[in-house]
Amino acid sequence: MTELLQQAKRRYESARETDEDADESEATGTFGGVNLNVIHPQLWLLAGLIVFPIFVTVIVSTKETGIVTSLPDLLPGTYALENYREAVVDYGFGRFMWNSLLMSVVIVVGKLTISVFAAMAIVYYRVPYKDVVFLFILFTLLLPVPVRFVPLYQLINDLGWNNSMLAITVPYLASATTVFILRQHFLSIPTSIVETAKLDGVGPVKFMIQVLVPMSKSVLVGVSVIMFVYAWNQYLWPLIIIESEANQVTQVGLQLLQGDVQGGNLSWSLVMAGSVLTLLPPLALMILFRKPLLETFTIQQK
Amino acid sequence: MTTLKLKNLRKEFGDVVAVKGLDLSVRDGEFLVIVGPSGCGKSTTLRLLAGLETATDGAISMDDREVTDTEPKDRNVAMVFQNYALYPHMTGRRNITFGMNSSGSFSDEEIDRRVAEAADTLDITDLLDRKPQAMSGGERQRVALGRAIVRDPDAFLMDEPLSNLDAKLRIQMRAELTRLHAELNTTTVYVTHDQTEAMTLGERVVVMNDGEIMQVDPPQTLYDYPKNRFVAEFIGDPAMNMLDVVVEDGVAVHDAFRLPLPREGADRSSAELGKARNAVLGVRPEDLYLASERPDLGETDFTARIDVTEPLGDNLLVHCSVGDEVIKMQAAPRSPLEPGGTVSVTYDPARLHLFDQETGDAFYHSTEAVPPDKSVERTASD
């Protein structure tokens, strides 16, 4: 599979290099000398491999029992409405979704705010031992949240934050990755722009809000999408720290859908309906903001 | 209107000394150009004036106000940068007014009036609603100038503002800057590495090298009476020819020729010509002629071998060898010269310079240096 992917990538790259004869190739059905009849099926195959499980998920979520054993089982069933209604209404999945959304938004907004301030301080201010401070921030990447679970659990309990929104958002607010990405972006903004602002007497707050943030819009959006997906997919920590079902998030909620039918037959169709619902918000964001997302993670020239 | 004074200004970056104790005063309303090779400290000097760098030692004053440690925003200077430094997400108008809003010292009508005025002066009225991406380089620089003008600063500081423009546009903008300065008469310090820009724009030109001022003079004086080898070689294109000679009894002696040095009208240091000493003879390419072109200059025993000829259209640049050294001279266009041939060379005796071999300081110009041009004083005091 990886071999196939690499092969396709190589072909695509060689095709891009010879992009100039694109006009001519349109007529002949080739793209820069590569036969489209060869490369397209390959790409379709790869895309299909990735999409297939999601496709099965969607199909199963429309069935009564949701056991797929043969090809005809892959036809959509007629229980779609019933399954989704049951998940959302009977199992309170809407509540989980709302909690997840709240958690993700708080994390994203908090992360961005803190990171913009931090990156701004690192790039534009003369802080003693600035590089050491930045290295220390990067160093925290070596200690991801799961490593800190035990002391964190203790701390949150001591603070009396357990089973609350604070418990699942605050530990995630500081982000070395975001600081790093923003720092790199700020460094690519010409210093003369900063100096012009200084000469004009533009204060730091005005500079941040009216110059720095608008000039970093696409990076901020790109980072937000990544961070949102990351926050949305939190599972282990909410599972540990959140006790009441009313405060639970959707990733853990999925588990509850499944756990409820421990007795005998596991209702896969219900679990899949929950999965599809859980998948939708990040997917929508990805589709909506794919352009700034790609821009953020390509090398920029200013 | 403002005068700027630098007193023993010094700037160090760690171990590197970028500016080594400058003393300079910029007159009220003057267009002063600082020119020098890269790394000579000219930009640092400008940034010190702007307050973007803090001086290690020395003082800067504007009029009689000491501003050495004043914040950039309190100096009331406007800076124009090489890369324009326009905010990419703002329209031309917003770019111009952004800084004005910040200082809070202008009313809305005042801002509108000033923007309209500046736009009119710079002919950028139709650019005001465009964003920088939709402007050409020249247009962007005009908007950047507009931003500098509207604030009515005490001084303009320009850091190679034309370097990013193409050759044709640069010449056009050069003329426009001169016109603008004549109109506004604001004290301007302009930094460039391009000696043509320095010569055409500056009322006075400061030549810097290695963190030190080499010479401060009006352009023509700089060209005619360079104070040292560095200035002589830096100003003028093609550069001045430099030949090692021995001065004996008022004659410059080289293996290939003997040039008698005129004493009459030469500056007073010509007394030194009596003593025998090693020196460097400087003569500009346009002051050398083919003997056949200028019979009026008399006979010489100066011959040179032609290496290469470069037709420049209005003249022919000839690279020749004299002994081991290479010199350049200008000949009439379409002169029938073949590489490998020998030519007899003559020179303008009024345009010879001698430099000390050790220090590089000029100790002889074959005509007396006139006192600094009076016309400059006049423009300054108007």
XYZ file of C-alpha atoms in Angstrom:
684
model
C 0.000 0.000 0.000
C 2.720 2.507 0.947
C 4.628 1.396 -2.108
C 1.667 2.159 -4.277
C 1.252 5.540 -2.634
C 4.862 6.447 -3.144
C 4.717 5.387 -6.741
C 1.706 7.594 -7.338
C 3.413 10.471 -5.571
C 6.521 10.120 -7.670
C 4.505 10.160 -10.837
C 2.540 13.154 -9.706
C 5.698 15.057 -8.894
C 7.350 14.289 -12.162
C 4.123 15.352 -13.789
C 4.227 18.697 -12.009
C 7.755 19.377 -13.099
C 6.747 19.176 -16.704
C 3.656 21.224 -16.099
C 4.439 23.558 -18.975
C 3.114 21.248 -21.637
C -0.235 21.069 -19.893
C -2.002 22.566 -22.907
C -0.777 19.915 -25.205
C -1.558 17.149 -22.726
C -5.189 18.120 -22.402
C -5.712 17.072 -25.964
C -3.891 13.758 -25.615
C -5.229 12.735 -22.180
C -1.833 12.924 -20.512
C -0.635 15.163 -17.723
C 2.945 16.209 -18.250
C 3.733 13.002 -20.062
C 1.984 10.701 -17.571
C -0.990 8.821 -18.870
C -4.053 9.898 -16.923
C -5.651 6.529 -17.595
C -2.974 4.985 -15.406
C -2.643 7.538 -12.646
C -6.333 8.199 -12.062
C -7.339 4.632 -11.223
C -4.385 4.431 -8.853
C -5.498 7.555 -7.041
C -9.088 6.346 -6.947
C -7.946 3.044 -5.491
C -5.977 4.773 -2.732
C -8.808 7.153 -1.931
C -11.192 4.193 -1.912
C -9.076 2.290 0.587
C -9.252 5.224 2.988
C -12.920 6.004 2.437
C -14.184 2.399 2.552
C -14.377 1.986 6.357
C -16.170 5.317 6.641
C -18.540 4.196 3.932
C -19.260 1.007 5.843
C -19.854 3.062 8.985
C -22.410 5.211 7.227
C -24.140 2.159 5.733
C -24.272 0.287 9.006
C -25.725 3.297 10.777
C -28.800 2.963 8.555
C -29.473 -0.706 9.348
C -31.428 -2.473 12.011
C -28.783 -4.795 13.408
C -25.719 -3.655 11.584
C -23.859 -6.911 11.009
C -22.123 -6.941 7.638
C -21.294 -10.413 6.435
C -21.836 -10.314 2.698
C -21.801 -7.862 -0.178
C -25.602 -7.315 -0.308
C -25.358 -6.161 3.307
C -23.634 -3.052 1.964
C -26.901 -1.657 0.616
C -28.328 1.165 2.747
C -30.970 0.057 5.220
C -34.165 1.830 6.171
C -33.544 2.364 9.884
C -31.459 5.516 9.468
C -33.922 7.931 11.031
C -34.756 5.533 13.818
C -31.088 4.913 14.721
C -30.073 8.570 14.764
C -33.180 9.492 16.744
C -32.418 6.834 19.283
C -28.801 7.908 19.670
C -29.585 11.593 19.993
C -32.809 11.425 22.017
C -32.716 8.214 24.033
C -29.027 8.160 24.759
C -28.598 11.952 25.031
C -25.973 12.063 22.356
C -26.865 15.676 21.607
C -25.668 16.547 25.089
C -22.305 14.852 24.472
C -21.943 16.659 21.166
C -22.650 19.977 22.826
C -20.111 19.294 25.576
C -17.504 18.328 22.991
C -18.186 21.417 20.961
C -17.927 23.654 24.008
C -14.725 21.972 25.104
C -13.157 22.214 21.645
C -14.085 25.848 21.134
C -12.766 26.846 24.552
C -9.530 24.971 23.924
C -9.053 26.479 20.451
C -9.820 30.047 21.512
C -7.725 29.758 24.654
C -4.826 28.181 22.819
C -4.807 30.809 20.115
C -4.994 33.680 22.569
C -2.199 32.393 24.759
C -0.066 31.361 21.803
C -0.426 34.708 20.007
C 0.675 36.518 23.149
C 3.539 34.099 23.736
C 4.774 34.144 20.151
C 4.505 37.927 20.050
C 6.592 38.205 23.198
C 9.169 35.793 21.848
C 9.465 37.457 18.465
C 9.021 41.152 19.147
C 10.159 41.814 22.684
C 13.591 41.923 24.178
C 13.122 39.323 26.897
C 16.228 38.169 28.742
C 17.135 34.589 27.818
C 14.373 34.608 25.240
C 15.835 31.658 23.338
C 16.067 29.585 26.481
C 12.445 30.376 27.273
C 11.428 29.341 23.786
C 13.448 26.136 24.050
C 11.731 25.427 27.333
C 8.346 25.858 25.666
C 9.417 23.437 22.946
C 10.661 21.097 25.638
C 7.124 20.720 26.974
C 6.363 18.840 23.755
C 8.260 15.976 25.321
C 5.663 15.794 28.089
C 2.290 15.346 26.443
C -0.833 15.341 28.582
C -1.114 11.520 28.937
C 2.325 11.428 30.594
C 1.085 13.924 33.163
C -2.204 12.170 33.929
C -1.418 11.102 37.465
C -0.171 14.406 38.875
C -2.733 16.240 36.780
C -5.535 14.145 38.242
C -4.326 14.971 41.717
C -4.034 18.654 40.919
C -7.480 18.925 39.338
C -9.018 17.144 42.302
C -7.229 19.422 44.747
C -8.552 22.397 42.854
C -12.023 20.895 43.035
C -12.344 21.080 39.279
C -13.097 17.425 38.688
C -16.162 16.624 36.691
C -16.273 20.145 35.201
C -15.586 21.913 31.936
C -12.481 23.479 33.534
C -10.955 20.048 34.038
C -11.093 19.114 30.370
C -10.094 22.474 28.914
C -7.495 24.204 31.101
C -4.792 21.482 30.900
C -4.869 21.861 27.118
C -4.687 25.649 26.857
C -0.937 26.025 26.490
C 0.400 24.664 23.234
C 4.050 24.529 22.248
C 3.125 23.532 18.704
C 0.936 26.564 18.181
C 3.530 28.896 19.691
C 6.122 27.402 17.387
C 4.016 27.726 14.240
C 3.030 31.300 15.087
C 6.603 32.230 15.926
C 7.763 30.990 12.537
C 5.015 32.964 10.865
C 5.712 36.165 12.788
C 9.373 35.874 11.889
C 8.391 35.830 8.222
C 6.654 39.198 8.551
C 9.137 41.868 7.419
C 10.650 43.751 10.358
C 10.115 47.006 8.518
C 6.370 46.580 9.029
C 6.892 46.351 12.762
C 9.254 49.291 12.685
C 6.824 51.425 10.713
C 4.242 50.744 13.395
C 6.745 51.717 16.075
C 7.567 54.984 14.319
C 3.874 55.714 13.913
C 3.339 55.180 17.605
C 1.052 52.207 17.136
C 0.787 50.547 20.540
C 1.335 46.822 21.103
C -2.356 46.003 21.538
C -3.393 47.893 18.432
C -0.500 46.351 16.546
C -1.563 42.865 17.578
C -5.233 43.294 16.793
C -4.985 45.379 13.653
C -1.744 44.245 12.071
C -0.441 40.964 13.424
C -3.698 39.017 13.622
C -5.046 40.089 10.207
C -1.666 39.307 8.648
C -1.716 35.857 10.241
C -5.314 35.052 9.429
C -4.717 31.979 7.317
C -2.179 30.536 9.757
C -4.536 31.113 12.655
C -7.399 29.417 10.809
C -5.184 26.503 9.799
C -3.906 25.975 13.318
C -7.433 26.299 14.696
C -8.707 23.482 12.517
C -5.905 21.164 13.611
C -6.391 22.101 17.244
C -10.136 21.697 17.016
C -9.816 18.192 15.650
C -7.247 17.372 18.305
C -9.487 18.679 21.076
C -12.580 17.023 19.635
C -10.828 13.659 19.626
C -9.881 13.791 23.320
C -10.896 10.487 24.875
C -8.742 9.283 27.720
C -8.614 12.408 29.865
C -12.361 13.147 29.831
C -12.962 9.457 30.563
C -10.819 9.735 33.676
C -11.803 13.102 35.037
C -15.497 13.391 34.089
C -17.829 11.345 36.255
C -21.345 12.432 35.453
C -22.863 11.509 32.118
C -24.272 15.013 31.704
C -20.788 16.482 31.471
C -19.335 13.785 29.236
C -17.965 14.384 25.746
C -18.896 12.581 22.553
C -15.822 10.364 22.193
C -16.506 8.814 25.579
C -20.236 8.945 24.869
C -19.669 6.509 22.018
C -18.423 4.028 24.523
C -21.626 4.493 26.510
C -23.760 3.714 23.454
C -21.953 0.456 23.144
C -21.770 -0.358 26.829
C -25.489 -0.109 27.316
C -26.139 -3.295 25.436
C -23.626 -5.369 27.292
C -26.268 -7.896 28.146
C -26.446 -9.559 24.773
C -26.443 -8.174 21.283
C -24.299 -5.121 20.745
C -26.210 -2.682 18.577
C -23.560 -1.793 16.042
C -25.914 0.331 14.040
C -26.397 2.628 17.014
C -22.664 2.905 17.637
C -22.109 3.675 13.984
C -24.797 6.351 14.008
C -22.964 7.934 16.945
C -19.665 7.640 15.094
C -21.054 9.390 12.045
C -22.404 12.187 14.204
C -19.028 12.507 15.928
C -17.260 12.608 12.603
C -19.349 15.389 11.114
C -18.088 18.570 12.856
C -14.352 17.998 12.196
C -15.143 16.897 8.659
C -17.155 20.041 8.019
C -14.310 22.209 9.324
C -11.754 20.392 7.217
C -13.812 20.874 4.095
C -14.610 24.493 4.885
C -11.080 25.554 5.743
C -8.991 23.253 3.573
C -7.280 26.159 1.822
C -5.864 27.996 4.854
C -5.065 24.595 6.335
C -2.872 23.671 3.398
C -1.310 27.137 3.364
C -0.337 26.856 7.011
C 1.631 23.718 6.517
C 3.443 24.622 3.352
C 6.595 26.695 3.262
C 5.707 30.321 3.006
C 7.313 33.092 1.105
C 6.594 36.640 2.032
C 11.832 72.585 10.010
C 14.548 70.737 11.761
C 18.274 70.358 12.025
C 19.774 67.055 13.083
C 23.041 66.753 14.952
C 25.030 63.613 15.611
C 27.780 63.894 18.153
C 30.372 61.144 18.444
C 27.651 58.610 17.691
C 28.705 55.037 18.208
C 26.906 51.725 17.831
C 28.199 48.290 18.674
C 26.513 44.974 18.032
C 28.367 42.631 20.350
C 31.950 42.697 19.155
C 31.141 44.409 15.887
C 31.386 48.163 15.789
C 28.904 49.279 13.151
C 29.241 53.020 13.632
C 32.500 54.417 14.963
C 31.830 57.826 16.424
C 30.072 59.939 13.814
C 29.966 63.698 13.927
C 27.530 65.127 11.456
C 25.028 67.894 11.251
C 22.131 67.965 8.837
C 20.938 71.431 7.989
C 17.375 72.568 8.146
C 15.493 71.461 5.029
C 18.518 69.759 3.563
C 18.463 66.641 1.397
C 21.407 64.705 2.745
C 22.423 61.415 1.191
C 24.499 58.820 3.006
C 26.247 56.502 0.599
C 28.662 53.651 1.082
C 29.223 49.977 0.375
C 27.123 47.389 2.202
C 28.078 46.980 5.808
C 29.517 50.475 6.112
C 27.054 51.449 8.837
C 24.859 53.768 6.793
C 21.600 51.974 7.545
C 22.539 51.652 11.195
C 23.102 55.405 11.311
C 19.653 55.981 9.850
C 18.070 53.548 12.293
C 19.812 55.333 15.146
C 18.279 58.574 13.904
C 14.876 56.900 13.804
C 15.309 55.449 17.245
C 14.994 51.868 16.042
C 18.443 51.195 17.460
C 19.837 52.638 20.653
C 23.218 54.295 20.521
C 26.068 52.694 22.452
C 27.607 56.101 22.940
C 27.245 59.659 21.703
C 24.280 61.916 21.216
C 21.618 62.784 18.665
C 19.757 66.053 18.799
C 16.925 67.439 16.715
C 16.988 71.220 16.719
C 18.038 71.753 20.310
C 16.183 68.779 21.675
C 18.289 65.850 22.766
C 16.611 62.696 21.425
C 19.286 60.040 21.945
C 17.103 57.939 24.214
C 13.711 59.111 22.984
C 11.212 56.513 21.781
C 10.792 56.352 17.978
C 7.219 57.579 18.143
C 8.208 60.694 20.088
C 10.809 61.788 17.564
C 8.280 62.722 14.904
C 10.262 61.310 12.036
C 8.842 59.273 9.156
C 10.745 56.446 7.602
C 10.436 54.991 4.113
C 11.748 51.471 3.706
C 13.229 49.583 0.802
C 10.430 47.010 0.857
C 7.766 49.730 1.328
C 6.494 48.123 4.553
C 2.850 48.561 3.615
C 0.325 46.551 5.608
C -0.859 43.968 3.072
C -4.388 43.686 4.468
C -5.146 47.393 4.338
C -6.109 49.597 1.427
C -3.863 52.437 0.342
C -5.937 54.927 2.293
C -5.964 52.832 5.441
C -2.220 52.332 5.159
C -1.730 56.072 5.002
C -4.088 56.928 7.845
C -3.283 54.038 10.182
C -0.371 55.799 11.851
C -2.210 59.125 11.977
C -5.092 57.584 13.878
C -2.661 56.170 16.388
C -1.055 59.424 17.319
C -4.536 60.821 17.888
C -3.406 64.343 17.137
C -5.488 64.742 13.982
C -9.210 65.243 13.634
C -11.092 63.213 11.037
C -11.535 66.139 8.642
C -7.882 67.002 9.034
C -6.958 63.438 8.107
C -9.202 63.438 5.062
C -7.832 66.752 3.900
C -4.216 65.692 4.370
C -4.719 62.363 2.617
C -6.364 64.109 -0.313
C -3.531 66.603 -0.457
C -0.801 63.978 -0.288
C -2.600 61.785 -2.819
C -2.765 64.742 -5.127
C 0.926 65.559 -4.716
C 1.965 61.988 -5.360
C -0.707 61.272 -7.945
C -2.052 58.262 -6.063
C -5.704 59.236 -5.685
C -6.893 56.188 -7.620
C -4.693 53.863 -5.559
C -6.291 54.773 -2.253
C -8.931 52.069 -2.413
C -6.608 49.335 -3.612
C -4.671 46.895 -1.527
C -0.891 46.668 -1.924
C -1.096 43.379 -3.863
C -2.935 45.210 -6.601
C -0.243 47.863 -6.951
C 3.050 47.849 -8.836
C 6.339 48.443 -7.040
C 6.404 52.114 -7.973
C 2.824 52.591 -6.845
C 3.541 50.933 -3.521
C 6.521 53.176 -2.939
C 4.357 56.196 -3.718
C 1.800 55.093 -1.157
C 4.607 54.548 1.347
C 5.810 58.085 0.625
C 2.252 59.301 1.076
C 2.161 57.685 4.473
C 5.358 59.507 5.403
C 4.124 62.873 4.112
C 0.714 63.027 5.778
C 2.137 62.943 9.250
C 4.021 66.163 8.558
C 7.170 64.843 10.241
C 10.167 66.912 11.246
C 12.397 64.723 9.129
C 12.139 62.030 6.483
C 14.430 59.059 6.807
C 14.678 56.968 3.680
C 16.380 53.605 3.640
C 17.154 52.724 0.021
C 13.586 53.430 -1.048
C 14.276 52.956 -4.746
C 16.370 49.808 -4.649
C 13.477 47.456 -5.330
C 12.324 49.313 -8.431
C 13.420 48.579 -11.958
C 15.972 50.877 -13.569
C 13.563 53.015 -15.558
C 11.144 53.536 -12.690
C 14.021 54.330 -10.385
C 15.133 57.232 -12.562
C 11.576 58.508 -12.711
C 11.091 58.233 -8.946
C 14.442 59.934 -8.400
C 13.259 62.996 -10.234
C 10.006 62.839 -8.334
C 11.753 62.720 -4.976
C 13.740 65.802 -5.916
C 10.533 67.578 -6.902
C 8.811 66.464 -3.710
C 11.649 67.729 -1.596
C 11.639 71.076 -3.362
C 7.921 71.294 -2.617
C 7.931 70.196 1.017
C 11.394 71.332 1.997
C 11.542 68.851 4.848
C 14.901 67.771 6.232
C 15.640 64.442 4.597
C 18.273 61.826 5.244
C 18.480 59.320 2.445
C 20.556 56.161 2.576
C 21.669 54.373 -0.562
C 24.467 52.193 -1.853
C 24.010 53.563 -5.355
C 26.424 56.401 -6.021
C 24.382 57.696 -8.970
C 21.386 58.103 -6.681
C 23.597 59.842 -4.152
C 24.977 62.255 -6.726
C 21.641 63.111 -8.327
C 19.576 63.477 -5.160
C 21.856 64.878 -2.522
C 22.442 68.511 -1.764
C 25.281 67.145 0.262
C 26.559 63.595 0.221
C 28.105 61.709 3.107
C 30.430 58.922 2.028
C 30.825 56.262 4.684
C 33.122 53.317 4.929
C 33.618 50.870 7.731
C 31.556 52.845 10.233
C 33.319 56.117 9.609
C 32.583 59.212 7.586
C 35.043 59.596 4.735
C 33.815 62.910 3.364
C 30.803 65.209 3.499
C 30.414 67.555 0.550
C 28.110 68.592 -2.265
C 28.143 65.985 -5.054
C 30.349 67.858 -7.492
C 32.938 68.700 -4.846
C 32.954 65.048 -3.846
C 33.610 64.069 -7.424
C 36.217 66.705 -8.179
C 38.056 66.807 -4.867
C 37.859 63.440 -3.162
C 39.490 63.618 0.244
C 40.891 60.125 0.046
C 41.295 57.056 -2.121
C 38.116 55.451 -0.903
C 35.922 58.350 -1.958
C 37.810 58.696 -5.231
C 37.227 55.066 -6.127
C 33.693 54.824 -4.788
C 32.259 57.859 -6.524
C 32.252 57.764 -10.301
C 31.542 54.969 -12.730
C 33.779 53.644 -14.211
C 35.973 54.121 -11.170
C 39.022 56.373 -11.007
C 42.287 54.819 -12.195
C 44.865 54.403 -9.470
C 48.526 54.061 -10.350
C 51.477 53.736 -7.990
C 53.987 56.455 -8.760
C 56.964 58.168 -7.210
C 56.731 61.919 -6.907
C 60.055 63.598 -7.594
C 60.459 67.294 -7.883
C 56.926 67.950 -9.054
C 56.813 65.052 -11.478
C 54.895 61.805 -11.039
C 57.188 59.043 -12.223
C 55.945 55.650 -13.273
C 57.777 52.902 -15.131
C 55.774 53.727 -18.227
C 55.501 57.514 -18.075
C 56.450 60.772 -16.390
C 53.657 63.240 -15.664
C 54.603 66.763 -14.722
C 52.215 67.961 -11.978
C 50.961 71.513 -12.457
C 51.808 73.667 -9.459
C 50.041 76.766 -10.583
C 46.576 77.004 -9.028
C 47.040 73.691 -7.267
C 46.108 73.538 -3.638
C 48.573 74.659 -1.050
C 49.669 71.216 -0.013
C 51.545 71.175 -3.313
C 54.545 72.288 -1.296
C 54.841 68.607 -0.513
C 55.514 67.843 -4.139
C 59.106 68.939 -3.726
C 59.999 65.990 -1.527
C 60.480 62.619 -3.133
C 57.814 60.225 -1.929
C 55.712 57.275 -2.996
C 52.184 58.150 -3.937
C 49.131 56.931 -5.788
C 48.126 58.890 -8.841
C 44.392 59.083 -9.424
C 42.917 60.072 -12.739
C 39.365 59.538 -13.936
C 38.737 57.573 -17.150
C 37.102 60.590 -18.772
C 40.166 62.733 -18.092
C 42.356 60.431 -20.157
C 42.317 60.890 -23.910
C 43.865 59.362 -26.964
C 46.687 61.716 -27.963
C 45.199 61.840 -31.449
C 41.882 63.181 -30.085
C 43.353 66.050 -28.095
C 46.438 67.437 -29.815
C 45.934 70.621 -27.777
C 47.052 68.842 -24.609
C 50.530 68.418 -26.011
C 52.874 65.497 -26.384
C 53.328 62.814 -23.733
C 55.491 59.758 -23.442
C 52.535 57.850 -22.024
C 51.718 54.755 -24.053
C 49.394 51.920 -23.215
C 48.465 48.563 -24.693
C 44.789 48.012 -25.457
C 43.284 44.925 -23.775
C 39.566 45.248 -24.366
C 37.216 47.840 -25.786
C 33.615 48.245 -24.628
C 31.380 50.370 -26.834
C 28.883 52.179 -24.574
C 27.184 54.093 -27.362
C 28.069 57.617 -26.334
C 31.695 56.684 -25.817
C 34.099 53.811 -26.019
C 35.492 52.422 -22.788
C 39.033 51.198 -23.335
C 40.773 48.881 -20.883
C 44.522 49.184 -21.323
C 47.663 47.971 -19.623
C 50.338 50.335 -18.470
C 53.244 48.266 -17.262
C 51.652 45.777 -14.858
C 48.645 47.920 -14.147
C 45.270 48.124 -15.827
C 43.646 51.467 -16.505
C 40.359 52.450 -18.070
C 39.881 55.427 -20.341
C 37.113 56.843 -22.429
C 37.607 57.420 -26.115
C 35.352 58.874 -28.782
C 32.702 56.397 -29.973
C 33.627 54.467 -33.101
C 37.359 55.034 -32.512
C 39.194 52.477 -34.632
C 40.986 50.689 -31.806
C 42.039 47.055 -31.901
C 42.814 45.008 -28.809
C 46.533 44.263 -28.725
C 47.478 47.587 -30.316
C 49.282 50.408 -28.594
C 47.942 53.913 -28.109
C 49.463 57.129 -27.026
C 47.563 58.549 -24.067
C 47.176 62.139 -22.946
C 45.372 63.631 -19.985
C 43.750 66.731 -18.614
C 46.466 68.264 -16.413
C 43.850 70.082 -14.343
C 42.266 66.855 -13.172
C 45.009 64.906 -11.449
C 44.895 63.673 -7.864
C 47.608 62.275 -5.635
C 46.965 60.100 -2.618
C 49.259 59.023 0.139
C 50.254 55.430 -0.366
C 49.966 54.560 3.304
C 46.945 56.469 4.570
C 45.094 56.932 1.293
C 44.513 60.600 2.049
C 44.607 63.002 -0.870
C 47.469 65.463 -0.631
C 47.277 67.030 -4.037
C 44.554 68.059 -6.500
C 45.828 69.797 -9.562
C 43.248 72.549 -9.209
C 42.298 74.353 -6.029
C 39.194 73.092 -4.276
C 36.574 75.835 -4.252
C 34.914 76.523 -0.917
C 31.653 74.561 -0.509
C 29.064 75.630 -3.017
C 27.155 78.727 -1.981
C 24.022 77.577 -3.805
C 23.527 74.812 -1.286
C 23.518 77.242 1.584
C 20.910 79.260 -0.216
C 18.465 76.401 -0.773
C 18.890 75.401 2.812
C 18.010 78.785 4.222
C 15.051 79.468 1.918
